Amino acid sequence: MMSVLALDFVPMETDDLEWIAAQDRELYPFPWSEQNFADSIIAGYGCWTLFEGGQRVGYAVLMMVLDEAHILNISVSKARQGLGLGRRLLDHLGAVARAAGARQMFLEVRPSNTPALAMYGKAGFETIGRRKGYYPAVNGREDALVMRLPL
């Protein structure tokens, strides 16, 4: 198993966007665009790039609404998945949310994304609802599970 090098959670910058959008295209059939990430930075969302040993390996976007945190995107590059980096990124978002006064954190996830569901479950998220036809899918639409974590 590959080891994990030193991790740094750095606020996302415009220099990161080309790499992040390329990762999103590799990871998802319906990815965010570079402009979606740029708009998130402009909107003041918590946008983070995860560096491992000085190399970009992941990214996340967190939106705060009053005392709630909403994870809009959390991703680790394909080559570095399965090493616990997603969990480290998730824990970082939780710390950022708590520091901003959030009392709970929410996210939506595809029911077909079993690795993410396992990670969220281990982190203490509970499924609290389902949004019908939330995500575009190859054959129409896919539901989203709504998950919540008390902070």
PDB file of C-alpha atoms in Angstrom:
ATOM      1  CA  MET A   1       0.000   0.000   0.000  1.00  0.00           C
ATOM      2  CA  MET A   2       1.257   3.468  -0.857  1.00  0.00           C
ATOM      3  CA  SER A   3       2.024   5.756   2.037  1.00  0.00           C
ATOM      4  CA  VAL A   4       0.642   9.237   2.523  1.00  0.00           C
ATOM      5  CA  LEU A   5       3.099  12.139   2.526  1.00  0.00           C
ATOM      6  CA  ALA A   6       2.687  15.440   4.380  1.00  0.00           C
ATOM      7  CA  LEU A   7      -0.726  16.984   3.726  1.00  0.00           C
ATOM      8  CA  ASP A   8      -1.528  20.666   3.295  1.00  0.00           C
ATOM      9  CA  PHE A   9      -5.046  22.106   3.003  1.00  0.00           C
ATOM     10  CA  VAL A  10      -4.678  25.307   0.977  1.00  0.00           C
ATOM     11  CA  PRO A  11      -7.393  27.765  -0.065  1.00  0.00           C
ATOM     12  CA  MET A  12      -8.170  27.101  -3.736  1.00  0.00           C
ATOM     13  CA  GLU A  13      -6.618  29.580  -6.158  1.00  0.00           C
ATOM     14  CA  THR A  14      -7.259  30.289  -9.824  1.00  0.00           C
ATOM     15  CA  ASP A  15      -3.958  28.512 -10.615  1.00  0.00           C
ATOM     16  CA  ASP A  16      -5.549  25.292  -9.288  1.00  0.00           C
ATOM     17  CA  LEU A  17      -8.686  25.445 -11.434  1.00  0.00           C
ATOM     18  CA  GLU A  18      -7.392  23.851 -14.634  1.00  0.00           C
ATOM     19  CA  TRP A  19      -6.075  20.841 -12.682  1.00  0.00           C
ATOM     20  CA  ILE A  20      -9.246  20.608 -10.558  1.00  0.00           C
ATOM     21  CA  ALA A  21     -11.574  20.727 -13.566  1.00  0.00           C
ATOM     22  CA  ALA A  22      -9.463  18.058 -15.313  1.00  0.00           C
ATOM     23  CA  GLN A  23      -9.751  15.831 -12.222  1.00  0.00           C
ATOM     24  CA  ASP A  24     -13.506  16.362 -12.063  1.00  0.00           C
ATOM     25  CA  ARG A  25     -13.792  15.321 -15.737  1.00  0.00           C
ATOM     26  CA  GLU A  26     -11.785  12.165 -15.005  1.00  0.00           C
ATOM     27  CA  LEU A  27     -13.779  11.299 -11.882  1.00  0.00           C
ATOM     28  CA  TYR A  28     -17.363  12.038 -12.876  1.00  0.00           C
ATOM     29  CA  PRO A  29     -19.563  11.508 -15.931  1.00  0.00           C
ATOM     30  CA  PHE A  30     -21.190  14.913 -15.268  1.00  0.00           C
ATOM     31  CA  PRO A  31     -18.335  17.048 -13.905  1.00  0.00           C
ATOM     32  CA  TRP A  32     -18.232  20.611 -12.676  1.00  0.00           C
ATOM     33  CA  SER A  33     -16.682  23.054 -15.109  1.00  0.00           C
ATOM     34  CA  GLU A  34     -13.663  25.223 -14.372  1.00  0.00           C
ATOM     35  CA  GLN A  35     -16.138  28.126 -14.230  1.00  0.00           C
ATOM     36  CA  ASN A  36     -18.227  26.343 -11.563  1.00  0.00           C
ATOM     37  CA  PHE A  37     -15.178  26.222  -9.321  1.00  0.00           C
ATOM     38  CA  ALA A  38     -14.226  29.827 -10.154  1.00  0.00           C
ATOM     39  CA  ASP A  39     -17.779  30.934  -9.295  1.00  0.00           C
ATOM     40  CA  SER A  40     -17.517  29.118  -5.953  1.00  0.00           C
ATOM     41  CA  ILE A  41     -14.347  31.058  -5.105  1.00  0.00           C
ATOM     42  CA  ILE A  42     -15.993  34.336  -6.174  1.00  0.00           C
ATOM     43  CA  ALA A  43     -19.071  33.517  -4.057  1.00  0.00           C
ATOM     44  CA  GLY A  44     -16.841  33.188  -0.999  1.00  0.00           C
ATOM     45  CA  TYR A  45     -17.404  29.477  -0.438  1.00  0.00           C
ATOM     46  CA  GLY A  46     -14.769  27.505   1.425  1.00  0.00           C
ATOM     47  CA  CYS A  47     -12.781  26.178  -1.522  1.00  0.00           C
ATOM     48  CA  TRP A  48      -9.811  23.972  -0.679  1.00  0.00           C
ATOM     49  CA  THR A  49      -7.057  22.228  -2.566  1.00  0.00           C
ATOM     50  CA  LEU A  50      -5.398  19.269  -0.855  1.00  0.00           C
ATOM     51  CA  PHE A  51      -1.670  18.946  -1.445  1.00  0.00           C
ATOM     52  CA  GLU A  52       0.253  15.785  -0.583  1.00  0.00           C
ATOM     53  CA  GLY A  53       4.021  16.181  -0.587  1.00  0.00           C
ATOM     54  CA  GLY A  54       3.592  19.387  -2.600  1.00  0.00           C
ATOM     55  CA  GLN A  55       1.404  17.768  -5.293  1.00  0.00           C
ATOM     56  CA  ARG A  56      -2.318  18.441  -5.763  1.00  0.00           C
ATOM     57  CA  VAL A  57      -4.328  15.338  -4.867  1.00  0.00           C
ATOM     58  CA  GLY A  58      -7.804  16.564  -3.935  1.00  0.00           C
ATOM     59  CA  TYR A  59     -10.216  19.445  -3.589  1.00  0.00           C
ATOM     60  CA  ALA A  60     -13.433  20.434  -1.883  1.00  0.00           C
ATOM     61  CA  VAL A  61     -16.063  23.161  -1.861  1.00  0.00           C
ATOM     62  CA  LEU A  62     -17.980  24.017   1.320  1.00  0.00           C
ATOM     63  CA  MET A  63     -20.884  26.475   1.459  1.00  0.00           C
ATOM     64  CA  MET A  64     -21.925  28.016   4.770  1.00  0.00           C
ATOM     65  CA  VAL A  65     -25.555  29.030   5.316  1.00  0.00           C
ATOM     66  CA  LEU A  66     -26.219  30.436   8.790  1.00  0.00           C
ATOM     67  CA  ASP A  67     -25.217  27.620  11.177  1.00  0.00           C
ATOM     68  CA  GLU A  68     -25.173  24.921   8.495  1.00  0.00           C
ATOM     69  CA  ALA A  69     -22.331  23.732   6.296  1.00  0.00           C
ATOM     70  CA  HIS A  70     -23.062  22.160   2.905  1.00  0.00           C
ATOM     71  CA  ILE A  71     -20.425  20.104   1.125  1.00  0.00           C
ATOM     72  CA  LEU A  72     -20.890  20.853  -2.573  1.00  0.00           C
ATOM     73  CA  ASN A  73     -17.900  18.904  -3.884  1.00  0.00           C
ATOM     74  CA  ILE A  74     -15.268  16.689  -2.282  1.00  0.00           C
ATOM     75  CA  SER A  75     -12.917  14.689  -4.471  1.00  0.00           C
ATOM     76  CA  VAL A  76      -9.562  12.912  -4.483  1.00  0.00           C
ATOM     77  CA  SER A  77      -7.633  12.183  -7.673  1.00  0.00           C
ATOM     78  CA  LYS A  78      -8.103   8.626  -8.948  1.00  0.00           C
ATOM     79  CA  ALA A  79      -4.449   7.704  -8.416  1.00  0.00           C
ATOM     80  CA  ARG A  80      -4.631   8.610  -4.691  1.00  0.00           C
ATOM     81  CA  GLN A  81      -8.031   7.146  -3.777  1.00  0.00           C
ATOM     82  CA  GLY A  82      -8.303   4.441  -1.134  1.00  0.00           C
ATOM     83  CA  LEU A  83      -5.554   5.894   1.073  1.00  0.00           C
ATOM     84  CA  GLY A  84      -7.743   7.823   3.522  1.00  0.00           C
ATOM     85  CA  LEU A  85      -7.224  11.199   1.833  1.00  0.00           C
ATOM     86  CA  GLY A  86     -10.950  11.712   1.282  1.00  0.00           C
ATOM     87  CA  ARG A  87     -11.539  11.205   5.003  1.00  0.00           C
ATOM     88  CA  ARG A  88      -8.769  13.664   5.855  1.00  0.00           C
ATOM     89  CA  LEU A  89     -10.359  16.207   3.505  1.00  0.00           C
ATOM     90  CA  LEU A  90     -13.776  15.534   5.067  1.00  0.00           C
ATOM     91  CA  ASP A  91     -12.348  16.012   8.566  1.00  0.00           C
ATOM     92  CA  HIS A  92     -10.743  19.286   7.442  1.00  0.00           C
ATOM     93  CA  LEU A  93     -14.114  20.537   6.159  1.00  0.00           C
ATOM     94  CA  GLY A  94     -15.688  19.612   9.502  1.00  0.00           C
ATOM     95  CA  ALA A  95     -13.050  21.624  11.365  1.00  0.00           C
ATOM     96  CA  VAL A  96     -13.528  24.614   9.048  1.00  0.00           C
ATOM     97  CA  ALA A  97     -17.319  24.393   9.465  1.00  0.00           C
ATOM     98  CA  ARG A  98     -17.095  24.189  13.273  1.00  0.00           C
ATOM     99  CA  ALA A  99     -14.733  27.183  13.357  1.00  0.00           C
ATOM    100  CA  ALA A 100     -17.288  29.135  11.288  1.00  0.00           C
ATOM    101  CA  GLY A 101     -20.037  28.290  13.794  1.00  0.00           C
ATOM    102  CA  ALA A 102     -21.758  25.453  11.935  1.00  0.00           C
ATOM    103  CA  ARG A 103     -23.833  23.110  14.069  1.00  0.00           C
ATOM    104  CA  GLN A 104     -24.385  20.534  11.339  1.00  0.00           C
ATOM    105  CA  MET A 105     -23.024  19.563   7.943  1.00  0.00           C
ATOM    106  CA  PHE A 106     -25.010  18.318   4.949  1.00  0.00           C
ATOM    107  CA  LEU A 107     -24.222  16.729   1.604  1.00  0.00           C
ATOM    108  CA  GLU A 108     -25.886  14.952  -1.283  1.00  0.00           C
ATOM    109  CA  VAL A 109     -24.429  11.758  -2.733  1.00  0.00           C
ATOM    110  CA  ARG A 110     -25.432   9.344  -5.461  1.00  0.00           C
ATOM    111  CA  PRO A 111     -26.720   6.014  -4.061  1.00  0.00           C
ATOM    112  CA  SER A 112     -24.431   4.354  -6.647  1.00  0.00           C
ATOM    113  CA  ASN A 113     -21.324   5.975  -5.091  1.00  0.00           C
ATOM    114  CA  THR A 114     -20.659   3.183  -2.609  1.00  0.00           C
ATOM    115  CA  PRO A 115     -17.086   4.230  -1.651  1.00  0.00           C
ATOM    116  CA  ALA A 116     -18.318   7.716  -0.716  1.00  0.00           C
ATOM    117  CA  LEU A 117     -21.303   6.293   1.180  1.00  0.00           C
ATOM    118  CA  ALA A 118     -18.964   4.059   3.187  1.00  0.00           C
ATOM    119  CA  MET A 119     -16.663   6.986   4.018  1.00  0.00           C
ATOM    120  CA  TYR A 120     -19.553   9.237   5.049  1.00  0.00           C
ATOM    121  CA  GLY A 121     -21.080   6.483   7.188  1.00  0.00           C
ATOM    122  CA  LYS A 122     -17.760   5.861   8.984  1.00  0.00           C
ATOM    123  CA  ALA A 123     -17.489   9.624   9.585  1.00  0.00           C
ATOM    124  CA  GLY A 124     -20.888   9.615  11.327  1.00  0.00           C
ATOM    125  CA  PHE A 125     -23.150  10.993   8.589  1.00  0.00           C
ATOM    126  CA  GLU A 126     -26.711   9.689   8.576  1.00  0.00           C
ATOM    127  CA  THR A 127     -29.075   9.556   5.617  1.00  0.00           C
ATOM    128  CA  ILE A 128     -31.983  11.891   6.334  1.00  0.00           C
ATOM    129  CA  GLY A 129     -33.718  12.018   2.961  1.00  0.00           C
ATOM    130  CA  ARG A 130     -33.722  11.407  -0.767  1.00  0.00           C
ATOM    131  CA  ARG A 131     -33.985  13.899  -3.615  1.00  0.00           C
ATOM    132  CA  LYS A 132     -35.675  12.210  -6.571  1.00  0.00           C
ATOM    133  CA  GLY A 133     -33.942  12.684  -9.922  1.00  0.00           C
ATOM    134  CA  TYR A 134     -31.362  15.090  -8.453  1.00  0.00           C
ATOM    135  CA  TYR A 135     -28.359  14.077 -10.560  1.00  0.00           C
ATOM    136  CA  PRO A 136     -28.044  13.725 -14.332  1.00  0.00           C
ATOM    137  CA  ALA A 137     -27.253  10.135 -15.266  1.00  0.00           C
ATOM    138  CA  VAL A 138     -26.392   8.257 -18.437  1.00  0.00           C
ATOM    139  CA  ASN A 139     -29.924   6.825 -18.556  1.00  0.00           C
ATOM    140  CA  GLY A 140     -31.954   9.802 -17.332  1.00  0.00           C
ATOM    141  CA  ARG A 141     -31.633  10.919 -13.697  1.00  0.00           C
ATOM    142  CA  GLU A 142     -30.340   9.468 -10.437  1.00  0.00           C
ATOM    143  CA  ASP A 143     -31.620  10.225  -6.947  1.00  0.00           C
ATOM    144  CA  ALA A 144     -29.456  11.842  -4.298  1.00  0.00           C
ATOM    145  CA  LEU A 145     -29.243  10.686  -0.715  1.00  0.00           C
ATOM    146  CA  VAL A 146     -29.220  13.644   1.668  1.00  0.00           C
ATOM    147  CA  MET A 147     -26.868  13.062   4.585  1.00  0.00           C
ATOM    148  CA  ARG A 148     -26.308  15.017   7.783  1.00  0.00           C
ATOM    149  CA  LEU A 149     -23.590  15.120  10.427  1.00  0.00           C
ATOM    150  CA  PRO A 150     -24.121  16.954  13.729  1.00  0.00           C
ATOM    151  CA  LEU A 151     -21.022  19.011  14.552  1.00  0.00           C
TER     152      LEU A 151
END
